[in-house]
Short mmCIF file of C-alpha atoms in Angstrom, two decimals:
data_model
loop_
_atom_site.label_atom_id
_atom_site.label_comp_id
_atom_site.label_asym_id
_atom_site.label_seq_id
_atom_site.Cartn_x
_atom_site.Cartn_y
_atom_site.Cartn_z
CA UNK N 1 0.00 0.00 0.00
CA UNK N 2 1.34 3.85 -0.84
CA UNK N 3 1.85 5.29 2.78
CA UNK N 4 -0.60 8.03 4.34
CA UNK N 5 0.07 11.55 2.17
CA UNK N 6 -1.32 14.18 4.69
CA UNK N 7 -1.45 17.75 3.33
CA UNK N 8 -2.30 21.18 5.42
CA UNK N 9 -2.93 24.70 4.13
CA UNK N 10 -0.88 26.87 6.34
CA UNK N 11 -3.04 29.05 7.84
CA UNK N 12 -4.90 25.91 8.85
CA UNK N 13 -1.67 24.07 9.61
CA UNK N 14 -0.55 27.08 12.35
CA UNK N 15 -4.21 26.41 14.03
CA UNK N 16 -4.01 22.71 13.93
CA UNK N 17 -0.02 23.22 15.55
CA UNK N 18 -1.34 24.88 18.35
CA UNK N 19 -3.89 22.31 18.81
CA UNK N 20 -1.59 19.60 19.25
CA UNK N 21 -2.70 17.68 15.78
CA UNK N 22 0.31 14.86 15.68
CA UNK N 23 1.04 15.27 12.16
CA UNK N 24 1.12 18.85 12.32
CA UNK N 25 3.44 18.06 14.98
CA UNK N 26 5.55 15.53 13.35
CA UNK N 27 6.37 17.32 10.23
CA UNK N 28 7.42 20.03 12.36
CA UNK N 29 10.05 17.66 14.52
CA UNK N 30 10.85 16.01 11.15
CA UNK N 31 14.63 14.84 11.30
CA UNK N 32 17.23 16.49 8.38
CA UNK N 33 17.65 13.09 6.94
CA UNK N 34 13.16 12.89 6.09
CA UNK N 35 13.13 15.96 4.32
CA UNK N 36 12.93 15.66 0.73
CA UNK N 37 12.73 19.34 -0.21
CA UNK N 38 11.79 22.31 1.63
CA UNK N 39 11.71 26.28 1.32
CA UNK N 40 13.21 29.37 3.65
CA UNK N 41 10.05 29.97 5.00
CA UNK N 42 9.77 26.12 6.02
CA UNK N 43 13.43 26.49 7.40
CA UNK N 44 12.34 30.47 9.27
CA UNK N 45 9.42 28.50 10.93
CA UNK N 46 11.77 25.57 11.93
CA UNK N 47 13.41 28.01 13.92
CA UNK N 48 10.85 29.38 15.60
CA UNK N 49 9.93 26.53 17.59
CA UNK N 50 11.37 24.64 19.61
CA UNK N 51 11.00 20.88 19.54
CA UNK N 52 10.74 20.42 23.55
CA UNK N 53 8.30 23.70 23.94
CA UNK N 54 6.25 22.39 21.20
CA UNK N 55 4.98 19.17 22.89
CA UNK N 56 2.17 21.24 25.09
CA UNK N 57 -0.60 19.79 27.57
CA UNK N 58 -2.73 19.65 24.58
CA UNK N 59 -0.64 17.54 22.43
CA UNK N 60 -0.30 15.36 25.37
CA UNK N 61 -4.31 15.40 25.96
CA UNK N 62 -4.86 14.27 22.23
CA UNK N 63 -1.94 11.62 22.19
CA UNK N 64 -3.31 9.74 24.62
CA UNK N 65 -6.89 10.21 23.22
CA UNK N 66 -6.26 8.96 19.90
CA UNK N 67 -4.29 5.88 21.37
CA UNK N 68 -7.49 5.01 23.23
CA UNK N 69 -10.08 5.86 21.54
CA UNK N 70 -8.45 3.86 17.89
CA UNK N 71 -8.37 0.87 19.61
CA UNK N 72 -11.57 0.71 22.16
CA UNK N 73 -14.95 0.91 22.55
CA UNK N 74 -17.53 0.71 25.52
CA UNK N 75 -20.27 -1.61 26.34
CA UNK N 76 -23.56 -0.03 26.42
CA UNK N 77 -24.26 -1.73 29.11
CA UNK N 78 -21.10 -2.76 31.83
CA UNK N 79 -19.61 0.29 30.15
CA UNK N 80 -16.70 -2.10 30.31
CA UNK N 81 -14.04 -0.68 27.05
CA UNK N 82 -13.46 -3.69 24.91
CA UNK N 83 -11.52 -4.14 21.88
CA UNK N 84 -12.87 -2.37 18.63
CA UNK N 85 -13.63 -4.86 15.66
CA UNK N 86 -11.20 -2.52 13.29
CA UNK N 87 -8.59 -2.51 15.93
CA UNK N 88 -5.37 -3.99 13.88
CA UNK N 89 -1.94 -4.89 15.36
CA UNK N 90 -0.85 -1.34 13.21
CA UNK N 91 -3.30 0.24 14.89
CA UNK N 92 -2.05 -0.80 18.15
CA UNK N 93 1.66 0.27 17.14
CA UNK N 94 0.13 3.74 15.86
CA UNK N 95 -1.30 3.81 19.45
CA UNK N 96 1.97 2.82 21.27
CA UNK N 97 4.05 5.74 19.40
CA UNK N 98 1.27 8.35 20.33
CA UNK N 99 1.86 7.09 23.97
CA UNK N 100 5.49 7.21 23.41
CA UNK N 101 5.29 10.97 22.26
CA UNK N 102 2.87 12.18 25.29
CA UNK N 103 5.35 10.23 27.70
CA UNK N 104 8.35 12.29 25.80
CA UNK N 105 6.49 15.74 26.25
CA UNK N 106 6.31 14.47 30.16
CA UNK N 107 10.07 13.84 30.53
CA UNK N 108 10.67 17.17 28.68
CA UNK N 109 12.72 15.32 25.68
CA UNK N 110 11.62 15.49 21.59
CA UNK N 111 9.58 13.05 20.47
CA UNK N 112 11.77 10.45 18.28
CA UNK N 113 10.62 7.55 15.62
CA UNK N 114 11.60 5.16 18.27
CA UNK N 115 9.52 3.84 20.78
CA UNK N 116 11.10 5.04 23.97
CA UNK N 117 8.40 5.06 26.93
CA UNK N 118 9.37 4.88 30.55
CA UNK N 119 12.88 6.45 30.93
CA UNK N 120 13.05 5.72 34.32
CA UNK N 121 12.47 2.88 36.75
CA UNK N 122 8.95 1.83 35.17
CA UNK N 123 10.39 1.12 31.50
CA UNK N 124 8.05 -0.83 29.70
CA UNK N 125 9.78 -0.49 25.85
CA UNK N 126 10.48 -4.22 26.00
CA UNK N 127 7.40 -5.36 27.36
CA UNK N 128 5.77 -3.35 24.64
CA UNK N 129 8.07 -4.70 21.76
CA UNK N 130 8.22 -8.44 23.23
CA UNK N 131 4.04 -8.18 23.22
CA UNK N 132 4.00 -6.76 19.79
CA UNK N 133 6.45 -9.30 18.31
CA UNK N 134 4.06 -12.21 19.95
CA UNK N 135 0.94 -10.43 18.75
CA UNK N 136 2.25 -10.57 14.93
CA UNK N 137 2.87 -14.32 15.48
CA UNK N 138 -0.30 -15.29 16.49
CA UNK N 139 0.61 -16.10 20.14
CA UNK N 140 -1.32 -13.84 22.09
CA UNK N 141 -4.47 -11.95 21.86
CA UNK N 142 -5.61 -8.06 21.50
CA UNK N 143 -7.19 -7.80 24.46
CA UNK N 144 -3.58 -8.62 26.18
CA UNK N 145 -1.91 -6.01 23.96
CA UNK N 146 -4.89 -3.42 25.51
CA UNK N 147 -4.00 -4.26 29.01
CA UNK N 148 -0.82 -2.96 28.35
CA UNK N 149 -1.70 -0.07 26.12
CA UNK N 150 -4.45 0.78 29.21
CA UNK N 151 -1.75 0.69 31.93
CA UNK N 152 0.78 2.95 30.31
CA UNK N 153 -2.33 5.68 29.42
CA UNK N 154 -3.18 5.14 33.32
CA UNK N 155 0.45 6.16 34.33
CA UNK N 156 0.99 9.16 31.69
CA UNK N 157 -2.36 10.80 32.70
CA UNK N 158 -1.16 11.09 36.36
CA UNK N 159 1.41 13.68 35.27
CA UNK N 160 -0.30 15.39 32.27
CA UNK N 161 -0.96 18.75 34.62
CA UNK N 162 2.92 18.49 34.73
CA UNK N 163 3.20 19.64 31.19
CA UNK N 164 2.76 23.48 30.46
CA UNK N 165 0.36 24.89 28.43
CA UNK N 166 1.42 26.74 25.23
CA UNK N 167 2.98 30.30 25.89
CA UNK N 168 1.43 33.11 24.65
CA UNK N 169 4.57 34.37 22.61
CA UNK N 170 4.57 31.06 20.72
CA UNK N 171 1.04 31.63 19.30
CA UNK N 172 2.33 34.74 18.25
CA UNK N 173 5.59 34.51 16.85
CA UNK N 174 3.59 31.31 14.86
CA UNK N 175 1.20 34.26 13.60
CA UNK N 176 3.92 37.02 12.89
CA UNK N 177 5.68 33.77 10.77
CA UNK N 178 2.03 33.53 8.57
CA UNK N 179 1.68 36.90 8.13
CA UNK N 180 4.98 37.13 6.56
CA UNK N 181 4.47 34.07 4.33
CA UNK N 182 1.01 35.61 3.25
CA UNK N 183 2.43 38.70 2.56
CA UNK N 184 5.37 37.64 0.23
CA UNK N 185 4.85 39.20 -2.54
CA UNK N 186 1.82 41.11 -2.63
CA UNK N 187 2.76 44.85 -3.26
CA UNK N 188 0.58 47.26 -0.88
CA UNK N 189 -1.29 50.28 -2.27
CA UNK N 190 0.67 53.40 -1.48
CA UNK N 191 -0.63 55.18 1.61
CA UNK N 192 -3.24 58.15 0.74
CA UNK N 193 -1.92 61.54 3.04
CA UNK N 194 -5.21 63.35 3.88
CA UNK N 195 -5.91 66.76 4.69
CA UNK N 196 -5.90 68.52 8.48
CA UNK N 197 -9.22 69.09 8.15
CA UNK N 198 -10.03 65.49 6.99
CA UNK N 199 -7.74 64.34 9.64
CA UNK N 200 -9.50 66.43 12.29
CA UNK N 201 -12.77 65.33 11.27
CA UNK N 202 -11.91 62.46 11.08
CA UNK N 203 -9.94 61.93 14.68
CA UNK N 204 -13.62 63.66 15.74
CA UNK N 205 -15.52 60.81 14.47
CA UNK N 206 -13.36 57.71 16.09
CA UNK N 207 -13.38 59.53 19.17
CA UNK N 208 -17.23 60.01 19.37
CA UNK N 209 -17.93 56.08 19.04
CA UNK N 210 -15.33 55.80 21.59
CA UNK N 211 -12.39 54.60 19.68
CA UNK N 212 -10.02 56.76 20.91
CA UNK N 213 -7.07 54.52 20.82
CA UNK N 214 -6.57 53.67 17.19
CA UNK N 215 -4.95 56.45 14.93
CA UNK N 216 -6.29 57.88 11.90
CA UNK N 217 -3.56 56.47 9.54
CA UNK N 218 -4.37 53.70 10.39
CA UNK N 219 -8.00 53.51 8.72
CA UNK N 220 -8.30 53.31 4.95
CA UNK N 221 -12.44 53.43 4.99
CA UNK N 222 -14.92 54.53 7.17
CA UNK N 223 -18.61 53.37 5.11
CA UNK N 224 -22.14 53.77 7.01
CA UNK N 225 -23.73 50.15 7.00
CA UNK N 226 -27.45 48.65 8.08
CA UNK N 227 -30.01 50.21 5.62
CA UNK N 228 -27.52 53.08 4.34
CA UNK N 229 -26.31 50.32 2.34
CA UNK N 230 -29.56 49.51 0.59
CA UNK N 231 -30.09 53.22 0.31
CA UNK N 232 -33.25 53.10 3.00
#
C-alpha cells in the first residue's frame, strides 16, 4: 500500500499546531535526513519553535486520546471498554508511538521515531516490543496487547498537569511567521496623506464612538452600513 500523504494549508496548519494535531506536529520535529525538499520559510518557521516547547498539555491530551479511543470501545451496558472490531496490530503500534510521544512531552525530551516510553524505573519499551512481536505471530491476543496499552495511558495521565500549556509568545511569533508568508509578494497600495481638516474630522468621528485609541492612519475606509447600504 502507498503510505498516508497528509497535506495542510498553512493558515490551517498554524491552528491545527497549536492544537496539538500529531502530524502537524511531526512534520514540524521532522529529522534532516526525512526531508525531501523544503523552502526558507519552512526552514524560518523551523526556527521558531522549539521541539521540547512544542509538545504542550494539549498535544499530550490528544496523544493519549487517539491511542485510546483507535483501539476501544464501551459496552452499552457494563460500560466495560473492549476491543474495537477494526482494531489492527498497526493500529495498536500507531497507538503505542502516540503514547510514546505524550510520555516524551512528560520527561521534557523530543519526540523520536523510536519507541522510547518509561525512561526511568517503570520502562516498559520491551514489554511493549516483546508483546508486539508475539501479537504478529499469532501467540497472544488483543485484548492482552490493551492491558498494556491501558496501563501505560493510566500512568501518563497522572502527570499530564505536569506539562505546560502553550505560551502566549509562541502563538504569536507562529502568527507574525504567517503573516509574513502571506504577505510575500503582494505589493501594498501606497498610503493616501489626507488633509488637516479630513484628519481632524476624522480623529472627531473615532473619538465620538469611543475609539479613541486607534490612529487615523491607520483607517483606509470609514462606510455607514445597516439600511444606508440599501439606500433606505
Amino acid at each position: 500500500d502507498s503510505p498516508p500523504l497528509f497535506a495542510c494549508e498553512v493558515r490551517h496548519f498554524c491552528a491545527q499546531l497549536q492544537k496539538g494535531n500529531v502530524k502537524c506536529v511531526e512534520a514540524i520535529c521532522s529529522p534532516p535526513e526525512s526531508i525531501i525538499m523544503s523552502t526558507p520559510e519552512w526552514t524560518n518557521v523551523i526556527g521558531l519553535i522549539d521541539p521540547v516547547g512544542l509538545l504542550h498539555r494539549t498535544f499530550v491530551e490528544r496523544c493519549i486520546g487517539q491511542a485510546i479511543g483507535a483501539l476501544v470501545k464501551k459496552r452499552p451496558v457494563s460500560g466495560k471498554l473492549v476491543v474495537r472490531d477494526d482494531a489492527t496490530l498497526t493500529k495498536f503500534c500507531d497507538s503505542f508511538r502516540l503514547l510514546s510521544y505524550a510520555d516524551s512531552a512528560i520527561m521534557k525530551m523530543p519526540i523520536t521515531a523510536w519507541c522510547e516510553l518509561g525512561n526511568n524505573e517503570n520502562d516498559n519499551e520491551e514489554e511493549i516490543l516483546t508483546a508486539l512481536r508475539q501479537a504478529f505471530q499469532g501467540l497472544i491476543h488483543k485484548e492482552k496487547l490493551l492491558q498494556l496499552v491501558i496501563a501505560i495511558k493510566d500512568k501518563l495521565e497522572g502527570h499530564v498537569d505536569t506539562v505546560v500549556k502553550i505560551p502566549l509568545w509562541w502563538s504569536e511569533q507562529l502568527a507574525e511567521w504567517l503573516t509574513e508568508v502571506r504577505m510575500d509578494g503582494v505589493k501594498l497600495l501606497p498610503s493616501v496623506d489626507t488633509t488637516p481638516m479630513e484628519e481632524t474630522r476624522l480623529r472627531a468621528l473615532l473619538d465620538s464612538e469611543g475609539l479613541t485609541s486607534i490612529h487615523t492612519r491607520d483607517i483606509i475606509v470609514v462606510a455607514r452600513g445597516g439600511s444606508q447600504m440599501y439606500n433606505l
